[in-house]
Coordinates of C-alpha atoms in Angstrom, one line a residue:
M181 CA 4.5 -46.4 -22.3
A182 CA 4.2 -45.9 -25.8
I183 CA 3.4 -42.5 -27.8
I184 CA -0.1 -41.2 -26.0
S185 CA -2.4 -39.8 -28.7
E186 CA -3.7 -36.2 -28.9
G187 CA -6.8 -37.6 -27.6
E188 CA -5.4 -39.2 -24.9
A189 CA -3.7 -36.7 -23.6
R190 CA -6.1 -33.9 -24.1
A191 CA -8.2 -36.5 -21.4
I192 CA -5.6 -36.6 -19.1
L193 CA -5.3 -32.2 -19.3
E194 CA -8.6 -32.1 -19.0
R195 CA -9.4 -34.0 -15.4
V196 CA -6.4 -31.8 -14.7
M197 CA -8.0 -28.8 -14.8
K198 CA -11.3 -30.3 -13.0
L199 CA -9.2 -30.5 -10.3
S200 CA -7.8 -27.5 -10.0
Q201 CA -8.4 -25.4 -7.4
A202 CA -6.2 -22.1 -7.8
E203 CA -6.1 -19.0 -9.8
E204 CA -4.8 -20.3 -12.4
C205 CA -3.3 -23.4 -13.5
E206 CA -1.3 -25.1 -16.4
A207 CA -0.6 -28.5 -17.2
N208 CA 2.2 -30.1 -19.3
L209 CA 2.5 -34.0 -20.3
S210 CA 5.7 -34.8 -22.6
G211 CA 7.4 -38.5 -23.0
G212 CA 7.7 -40.8 -25.6
V213 CA 10.6 -43.6 -26.4
A214 CA 14.3 -43.5 -27.1
G215 CA 16.4 -46.0 -28.0
N216 CA 20.5 -46.2 -28.8
I217 CA 23.3 -48.2 -29.7
R218 CA 26.6 -47.3 -29.2
Y219 CA 30.1 -48.5 -30.1
A220 CA 33.9 -47.9 -29.6
L221 CA 36.9 -50.4 -30.2
N222 CA 34.8 -52.1 -32.9
K223 CA 32.6 -53.8 -30.3
V224 CA 29.5 -52.6 -29.1
T225 CA 29.1 -51.3 -25.8
T226 CA 25.7 -50.1 -25.0
S227 CA 22.1 -50.5 -26.4
G228 CA 19.5 -49.7 -24.6
I229 CA 15.6 -47.6 -24.3
V230 CA 14.2 -45.2 -22.5
D231 CA 10.5 -45.3 -22.1
D232 CA 9.0 -42.4 -19.7
V233 CA 6.0 -40.0 -19.5
Q234 CA 6.1 -37.0 -16.7
L235 CA 3.4 -34.4 -16.2
V236 CA 4.2 -30.9 -14.4
V237 CA 1.5 -29.0 -13.0
Q238 CA 1.9 -25.1 -12.2
S239 CA -0.6 -23.3 -9.8
S240 CA -0.9 -20.5 -9.1
Y241 CA -2.4 -17.4 -6.7
G242 CA -1.3 -13.8 -8.0
K243 CA 2.3 -13.6 -8.9
K244 CA 3.2 -16.8 -6.8
L245 CA 3.7 -20.0 -8.4
G246 CA 4.3 -23.6 -7.5
S247 CA 4.7 -26.6 -9.7
A248 CA 4.5 -30.3 -9.4
T249 CA 5.5 -33.5 -11.1
I250 CA 4.4 -36.7 -11.7
N251 CA 4.3 -40.0 -13.8
E252 CA 1.5 -41.6 -12.0
F253 CA -1.9 -40.8 -14.1
D254 CA -5.0 -42.2 -11.7
D255 CA -7.7 -40.1 -10.0
A256 CA -5.8 -40.3 -6.6
S257 CA -2.5 -39.3 -8.2
L258 CA -3.6 -36.5 -10.0
E259 CA -5.0 -34.8 -7.7
K260 CA -2.3 -35.3 -5.2
A261 CA 0.0 -33.6 -7.8
V262 CA -2.9 -30.2 -8.5
R263 CA -2.8 -30.1 -4.4
R264 CA 0.9 -30.3 -3.8
S265 CA 1.7 -27.5 -6.7
E266 CA -1.3 -25.1 -5.0
E267 CA 0.3 -26.1 -1.7
L268 CA 3.8 -24.0 -3.1
A269 CA 2.5 -21.8 -4.8
R270 CA 0.6 -20.4 -1.8
L271 CA 4.2 -20.9 0.5
A272 CA 6.3 -19.1 -2.9
P273 CA 7.5 -15.4 -2.7
E274 CA 6.2 -13.3 -5.1
N275 CA 7.8 -13.5 -9.2
P276 CA 8.5 -9.4 -9.8
E277 CA 8.5 -11.1 -13.7
W278 CA 5.1 -13.1 -13.7
V279 CA 3.3 -12.9 -16.4
S280 CA -0.6 -14.6 -16.6
V281 CA -0.7 -18.2 -18.7
E282 CA -1.6 -17.5 -22.9
G283 CA -5.0 -17.5 -23.9
P284 CA -6.3 -20.0 -26.7
S285 CA -4.4 -20.2 -30.2
K286 CA -4.4 -21.9 -33.0
F287 CA -1.4 -23.8 -33.8
E288 CA -0.4 -25.4 -37.1
K289 CA 0.3 -28.9 -37.5
S290 CA 4.3 -30.1 -38.6
D291 CA 5.0 -33.3 -40.5
A292 CA 7.8 -34.3 -37.6
F293 CA 6.5 -37.5 -36.9
V294 CA 7.6 -40.0 -39.0
E295 CA 5.8 -43.6 -38.0
R296 CA 8.9 -45.6 -39.5
T297 CA 11.2 -44.1 -37.0
A298 CA 9.0 -44.7 -34.3
N299 CA 9.0 -47.9 -35.1
I300 CA 12.8 -48.9 -34.9
Q301 CA 13.5 -51.8 -33.8
P302 CA 17.1 -53.1 -31.4
A303 CA 17.8 -55.1 -34.9
L304 CA 18.2 -52.1 -37.3
R305 CA 20.4 -50.1 -34.7
A306 CA 22.7 -53.6 -34.3
E307 CA 22.6 -53.1 -38.3
A308 CA 24.3 -49.4 -38.3
A309 CA 26.5 -50.5 -36.0
A310 CA 27.4 -53.2 -38.3
S311 CA 28.2 -50.7 -41.3
S312 CA 30.5 -49.3 -39.6
I313 CA 32.8 -51.6 -37.7
N314 CA 32.9 -54.0 -40.4
P315 CA 34.8 -51.7 -43.1
A316 CA 36.8 -50.6 -40.3
V317 CA 38.0 -54.0 -39.0
K318 CA 38.7 -54.3 -43.1
Q319 CA 40.4 -50.9 -43.7
K320 CA 42.7 -51.5 -40.3
A321 CA 40.7 -49.1 -38.2
T322 CA 38.7 -48.4 -35.3
A323 CA 35.6 -47.1 -35.3
A324 CA 33.6 -45.3 -32.2
G325 CA 29.8 -44.1 -32.8
F326 CA 26.1 -43.7 -31.3
L327 CA 22.4 -44.0 -33.1
N328 CA 20.4 -42.4 -30.9
D329 CA 16.2 -42.7 -32.2
T330 CA 13.3 -41.0 -30.2
A331 CA 9.4 -40.4 -30.7
F332 CA 7.7 -38.6 -28.3
F333 CA 4.7 -36.0 -27.5
Q334 CA 4.6 -32.8 -25.5
A335 CA 0.7 -31.4 -24.4
M336 CA -0.2 -29.0 -22.2
M337 CA -3.5 -27.2 -21.2
N338 CA -4.2 -24.4 -19.1
H339 CA -7.6 -23.2 -17.1
K340 CA -8.2 -20.5 -19.8
G341 CA -8.9 -22.8 -22.3
L342 CA -5.4 -23.5 -23.9
F343 CA -4.7 -26.9 -25.6
A344 CA -1.2 -27.6 -27.4
Y345 CA -0.1 -31.3 -28.8
H346 CA 3.3 -32.0 -30.7
S347 CA 4.6 -35.0 -31.7
A348 CA 8.1 -35.5 -33.5
T349 CA 10.4 -38.2 -34.3
N350 CA 14.4 -37.9 -34.7
A351 CA 17.6 -39.9 -35.7
N352 CA 21.3 -38.8 -35.3
F353 CA 24.3 -40.5 -36.1
T354 CA 27.7 -39.7 -35.4
V355 CA 30.3 -42.1 -36.0
T356 CA 34.8 -41.5 -35.7
M357 CA 36.9 -43.5 -37.5
R358 CA 40.7 -44.1 -36.1
T359 CA 43.4 -45.4 -37.8
D360 CA 44.8 -48.2 -36.1
D361 CA 48.6 -46.3 -36.5
G362 CA 46.8 -43.5 -34.4
Q363 CA 47.7 -41.0 -37.4
G364 CA 44.8 -41.0 -38.5
S365 CA 41.5 -39.8 -37.4
G366 CA 38.1 -38.7 -39.4
W367 CA 34.5 -38.1 -38.0
A368 CA 30.9 -37.8 -39.5
T369 CA 27.0 -36.7 -38.8
R370 CA 23.6 -37.7 -40.0
D371 CA 20.3 -36.7 -38.7
A372 CA 16.8 -36.7 -39.6
N373 CA 13.3 -37.4 -38.4
D374 CA 12.6 -40.1 -40.9
I375 CA 15.0 -42.9 -40.4
A376 CA 14.7 -44.3 -44.1
K377 CA 17.2 -40.6 -45.4
L378 CA 19.6 -41.5 -42.3
D379 CA 22.7 -43.5 -44.0
A380 CA 24.8 -44.8 -41.8
A381 CA 27.0 -46.5 -44.1
G382 CA 27.8 -43.8 -45.8
A383 CA 28.6 -41.6 -43.3
S384 CA 30.8 -44.6 -41.8
E385 CA 32.6 -44.8 -45.2
V386 CA 33.4 -40.8 -45.3
A387 CA 34.7 -41.0 -41.6
L388 CA 36.4 -44.0 -42.5
D389 CA 38.3 -42.3 -45.9
K390 CA 38.9 -38.8 -44.0
A391 CA 41.1 -41.2 -41.3
V392 CA 42.8 -43.5 -43.7
R393 CA 43.6 -39.8 -46.0
S394 CA 44.9 -37.6 -42.9
R395 CA 47.5 -40.4 -41.4
G396 CA 50.5 -38.3 -41.6
A397 CA 49.8 -34.5 -41.6
K398 CA 52.1 -32.0 -41.8
A399 CA 52.4 -28.8 -40.0
L400 CA 51.0 -25.4 -40.9
E401 CA 52.0 -21.9 -39.8
P402 CA 49.3 -20.5 -37.8
G403 CA 47.4 -17.1 -39.5
K404 CA 44.7 -16.2 -41.4
Y405 CA 43.1 -18.4 -44.4
T406 CA 40.8 -19.4 -46.5
V407 CA 39.2 -22.0 -45.1
I408 CA 35.4 -24.5 -46.5
L409 CA 33.9 -25.5 -43.0
E410 CA 31.5 -28.1 -43.3
P411 CA 28.0 -28.1 -42.2
A412 CA 28.8 -29.9 -38.8
A413 CA 32.1 -27.6 -38.2
S414 CA 30.3 -24.3 -38.3
V415 CA 27.1 -24.8 -37.4
G416 CA 28.6 -24.6 -33.5
L417 CA 29.8 -21.4 -33.9
I418 CA 26.6 -20.1 -35.8
G419 CA 24.5 -21.6 -33.1
N420 CA 26.4 -19.8 -30.3
M421 CA 25.6 -15.7 -32.2
I422 CA 21.9 -16.9 -32.8
G423 CA 21.7 -17.8 -29.2
A424 CA 22.5 -13.9 -28.3
F425 CA 19.6 -13.1 -30.7
D426 CA 17.5 -12.1 -27.9
A427 CA 15.5 -8.5 -27.1
R428 CA 16.4 -8.2 -23.0
L429 CA 20.0 -9.3 -23.8
A430 CA 20.5 -6.5 -26.4
D431 CA 18.4 -3.9 -24.5
E432 CA 20.6 -4.6 -21.8
G433 CA 24.0 -4.6 -23.0
R434 CA 24.7 -7.6 -23.2
S435 CA 25.6 -9.0 -26.7
F436 CA 26.8 -8.0 -30.2
L437 CA 23.2 -6.6 -31.0
S438 CA 23.6 -3.9 -28.4
A439 CA 24.5 -0.1 -29.4
G440 CA 25.1 1.2 -26.2
E441 CA 22.7 3.7 -24.2
G442 CA 19.9 1.6 -23.8
K443 CA 19.6 1.2 -28.5
T444 CA 20.5 -1.8 -30.3
K445 CA 21.5 -2.7 -33.8
I446 CA 18.4 -4.4 -34.7
G447 CA 17.5 -3.1 -38.3
Q448 CA 21.1 -2.4 -39.4
K449 CA 23.1 -4.9 -41.8
L450 CA 25.7 -6.7 -40.1
F451 CA 26.8 -9.5 -42.4
D452 CA 27.5 -10.1 -45.9
E453 CA 24.2 -9.6 -47.9
R454 CA 24.0 -13.2 -48.8
V455 CA 23.0 -14.4 -45.5
N456 CA 19.7 -15.2 -44.7
L457 CA 18.6 -17.6 -41.8
Y458 CA 15.2 -17.6 -40.9
S459 CA 13.4 -20.5 -39.3
D460 CA 10.0 -22.7 -40.1
P461 CA 8.6 -25.1 -38.3
S462 CA 6.8 -26.4 -41.6
Y463 CA 10.2 -26.6 -43.2
A464 CA 10.0 -30.2 -45.2
G465 CA 13.9 -30.9 -44.3
A466 CA 13.9 -30.1 -40.7
P467 CA 10.5 -29.5 -39.5
G468 CA 9.7 -28.3 -36.1
G469 CA 7.1 -27.7 -33.4
T470 CA 4.8 -25.2 -33.3
W471 CA 4.3 -23.9 -30.2
S472 CA 6.5 -22.8 -27.5
G473 CA 6.7 -23.8 -24.0
D474 CA 4.9 -21.3 -22.6
G475 CA 1.9 -21.6 -25.0
R476 CA 2.9 -19.1 -28.2
P477 CA 2.7 -20.1 -31.9
V478 CA 5.8 -20.6 -33.2
E479 CA 5.6 -19.3 -36.9
P480 CA 8.3 -18.4 -39.6
V481 CA 10.4 -15.4 -38.5
Q482 CA 13.1 -13.9 -40.9
W483 CA 15.9 -13.2 -37.9
I484 CA 18.9 -11.9 -40.9
E485 CA 17.6 -11.1 -44.3
N486 CA 20.2 -10.2 -47.1
G487 CA 22.5 -9.4 -44.0
V488 CA 20.2 -7.3 -41.6
V489 CA 19.3 -8.6 -38.3
K490 CA 15.4 -8.5 -38.7
N491 CA 13.8 -10.1 -35.3
V492 CA 15.2 -11.4 -32.1
V493 CA 13.4 -13.5 -29.1
C494 CA 11.6 -11.7 -27.0
S495 CA 9.8 -13.4 -23.7
R496 CA 6.4 -12.4 -22.9
Y497 CA 7.7 -10.2 -19.9
W498 CA 10.4 -8.5 -21.9
A499 CA 7.5 -7.2 -24.8
R500 CA 4.8 -7.0 -22.2
E501 CA 7.5 -3.9 -19.9
H502 CA 8.8 -2.3 -23.6
D503 CA 6.2 -3.0 -26.0
Y504 CA 8.1 -5.5 -28.1
P505 CA 6.5 -7.8 -30.0
S506 CA 6.9 -11.6 -28.8
I507 CA 8.6 -13.9 -30.2
P508 CA 9.5 -17.2 -28.8
N509 CA 12.4 -19.2 -29.5
P510 CA 12.6 -20.9 -32.7
T511 CA 12.1 -24.4 -32.8
N512 CA 14.2 -25.1 -36.2
G513 CA 16.4 -23.1 -38.3
I514 CA 17.4 -22.9 -42.5
M515 CA 20.0 -20.4 -43.1
T516 CA 20.3 -20.3 -46.9
G517 CA 22.8 -21.5 -49.8
G518 CA 23.7 -22.1 -53.0
D519 CA 24.2 -25.1 -55.3
K520 CA 26.8 -26.4 -55.1
S521 CA 28.2 -29.5 -53.4
L522 CA 31.3 -29.5 -51.0
A523 CA 33.4 -30.8 -53.7
E524 CA 32.2 -28.8 -56.4
M525 CA 33.6 -25.8 -53.4
I526 CA 36.9 -27.7 -53.3
E527 CA 37.1 -27.9 -56.9
D528 CA 36.5 -24.0 -57.1
T529 CA 39.2 -23.2 -54.2
E530 CA 42.9 -22.6 -55.0
R531 CA 44.3 -22.7 -51.7
G532 CA 42.5 -23.0 -48.4
V533 CA 41.6 -25.3 -45.9
L534 CA 39.4 -27.9 -45.6
V535 CA 37.9 -28.3 -42.0
T536 CA 35.7 -31.0 -41.1
R537 CA 34.9 -30.6 -37.6
T538 CA 35.1 -28.1 -34.7
W539 CA 35.1 -29.2 -31.3
Y540 CA 35.1 -27.5 -27.5
I541 CA 34.3 -24.3 -28.7
R542 CA 34.5 -21.3 -25.9
S543 CA 33.3 -18.2 -25.7
V544 CA 35.7 -15.3 -25.5
D545 CA 34.0 -12.4 -25.8
P546 CA 30.2 -12.0 -25.8
Q547 CA 30.5 -8.5 -27.3
S548 CA 32.0 -9.6 -30.1
Q549 CA 30.8 -12.8 -30.2
L550 CA 34.5 -14.0 -30.1
Y551 CA 34.9 -17.5 -29.6
T552 CA 38.1 -20.4 -29.9
G553 CA 38.1 -24.1 -30.1
L554 CA 39.7 -26.4 -32.1
T555 CA 39.9 -28.3 -35.2
R556 CA 39.5 -32.3 -35.5
D557 CA 38.6 -35.3 -37.5
G558 CA 40.2 -34.5 -40.8
T559 CA 41.6 -31.1 -41.5
F560 CA 43.2 -30.6 -45.3
Y561 CA 44.8 -28.7 -47.5
I562 CA 43.0 -27.6 -50.4
E563 CA 45.6 -26.9 -53.8
N564 CA 44.6 -25.9 -57.1
G565 CA 41.2 -27.4 -56.5
K566 CA 42.2 -30.9 -55.5
I567 CA 43.4 -32.1 -51.5
R568 CA 46.9 -32.2 -51.4
Y569 CA 47.6 -33.6 -48.0
P570 CA 46.3 -33.4 -44.1
V571 CA 47.3 -30.7 -42.1
K572 CA 47.9 -30.9 -38.2
N573 CA 44.5 -29.8 -36.5
F574 CA 44.6 -26.2 -35.7
R575 CA 42.9 -23.4 -33.0
F576 CA 41.1 -21.0 -33.5
N577 CA 39.8 -17.9 -32.7
E578 CA 37.4 -16.5 -34.5
S579 CA 33.8 -14.3 -34.1
P580 CA 31.0 -15.9 -36.5
V581 CA 30.0 -12.0 -36.8
I582 CA 33.4 -11.2 -38.8
M583 CA 32.9 -14.7 -40.5
L584 CA 29.9 -14.1 -42.0
N585 CA 31.3 -10.8 -43.8
N586 CA 34.4 -12.5 -44.9
L587 CA 32.3 -14.6 -47.2
E588 CA 33.4 -16.2 -50.9
E589 CA 30.5 -18.8 -51.2
L590 CA 27.6 -20.6 -49.6
G591 CA 27.0 -24.2 -50.9
R592 CA 24.0 -26.3 -50.8
P593 CA 22.5 -26.7 -47.1
E594 CA 22.3 -30.0 -45.4
R595 CA 20.8 -31.1 -42.4
V596 CA 22.6 -30.8 -38.7
T597 CA 22.0 -30.5 -35.6
I598 CA 22.4 -28.1 -33.1
G599 CA 22.1 -28.3 -29.0
G600 CA 19.8 -26.8 -27.2
G601 CA 16.8 -24.4 -27.6
N602 CA 14.2 -27.3 -28.1
I603 CA 11.3 -27.0 -25.8
F604 CA 11.3 -30.6 -26.2
G605 CA 15.0 -31.2 -24.5
G606 CA 13.5 -33.1 -21.3
F607 CA 13.0 -35.6 -23.0
G608 CA 15.9 -37.7 -25.3
I609 CA 15.9 -34.7 -27.6
S610 CA 18.5 -31.6 -26.7
T611 CA 19.2 -30.6 -30.6
T612 CA 17.1 -28.8 -32.6
P613 CA 17.0 -29.8 -36.4
V614 CA 19.2 -27.0 -38.9
M615 CA 19.6 -26.8 -42.3
M616 CA 23.5 -25.2 -42.4
P617 CA 25.3 -24.9 -46.3
P618 CA 29.3 -25.2 -46.2
M619 CA 30.4 -21.9 -46.1
K620 CA 34.2 -20.7 -47.6
I621 CA 35.7 -18.0 -45.6
R622 CA 38.4 -16.0 -45.9
E623 CA 40.7 -15.2 -43.7
F624 CA 40.2 -17.4 -40.9
T625 CA 42.2 -16.9 -38.1
F626 CA 44.3 -20.3 -36.4
S627 CA 45.8 -18.7 -33.8
S628 CA 48.0 -21.9 -33.0
L629 CA 48.6 -25.3 -34.0
S630 CA 47.1 -28.6 -31.6
D631 CA 49.4 -32.1 -32.0
A632 CA 45.7 -33.6 -31.4
V633 CA 44.8 -36.3 -34.3

């Protein structure tokens, strides 16, 4: 089934509301089409399409809730789902944190749906794979990559008259290049909601160049170094930190924003004053959804302004209990930067380490936001403005809070993605679009060497 239009979605949800006999009823309709191609060892291994639509009906009696899911929309099937959710609600224990469904709101539209992305054909995916495989073969390298494109929609309605609809497209490409001698590895990623802006061939060229240049890596002593983190190398750390921007976590002493005795650090300057991070669903380079999964409007929010923590996410329950502003999770993220390209930042570096990618990031201490992880697929030593030679990979132990206080320079932001946090995660989209600049950080801690290529 193709994308269901706003009018068609409204008609299905209105039928659900008419069938409901519960004290409260809310229904979510979502789905779309996702296509992909995967290749490894310079050969396509899989190619497929996922096409699905599902309806979730939630009924409640007082604080007792039940839900049922279905993917058939004839009258008998809809009534079956409604009655089942009501039956389960009567049997369920009371939810002590229950809050009533939201009333109607005015939801802005975001420009997240691009028709040409929704109309991608298998031939285009094959061309993207060929743009990696062919140059890899010529350079005696091996390409492995994945292109995933989606067109999806989400709609919700409840008995109080709320109706919301959002549709979007996304295309994400990642490629790893390995030299045939096993000595070099390079990686690149691209993400866009408009397929015309996703350059798979360009990304493959970057990954191949890094693979060739990273052969014969030398060992540097672990320690503190000035590093340049490419946007994809820092987004994992920054994203983990933003995940702790939650009012309940801070109040209950479970995050770095806790100040003890039930107090928080909201309003305090915790980062370099050049750090500014906000979300805005209407941002042209990385548009997001304009409403949350519980029916709240998603509006522009300044999370960090000139290094000061300005806002945190707050659930409707926690907001009601503590008289806080109710702020839903963001559907995108924008970290402001400078005007320099990555190449210009390298030219302005006397000595440092360029990090292409970080992976296997794990939390060490949530109170200080300390993480450990490994560099991968292209780590290079910089001296006097030039990349001098490849270096062996490192394990790092670093906190994004400390990192953003040791800031030397920010470059021009690029679109990357971060896992989780998107209400559309249930359908092929498990990422949130983010604009992230390359960063030059002093005293970044590499704790040990890794022999992995």
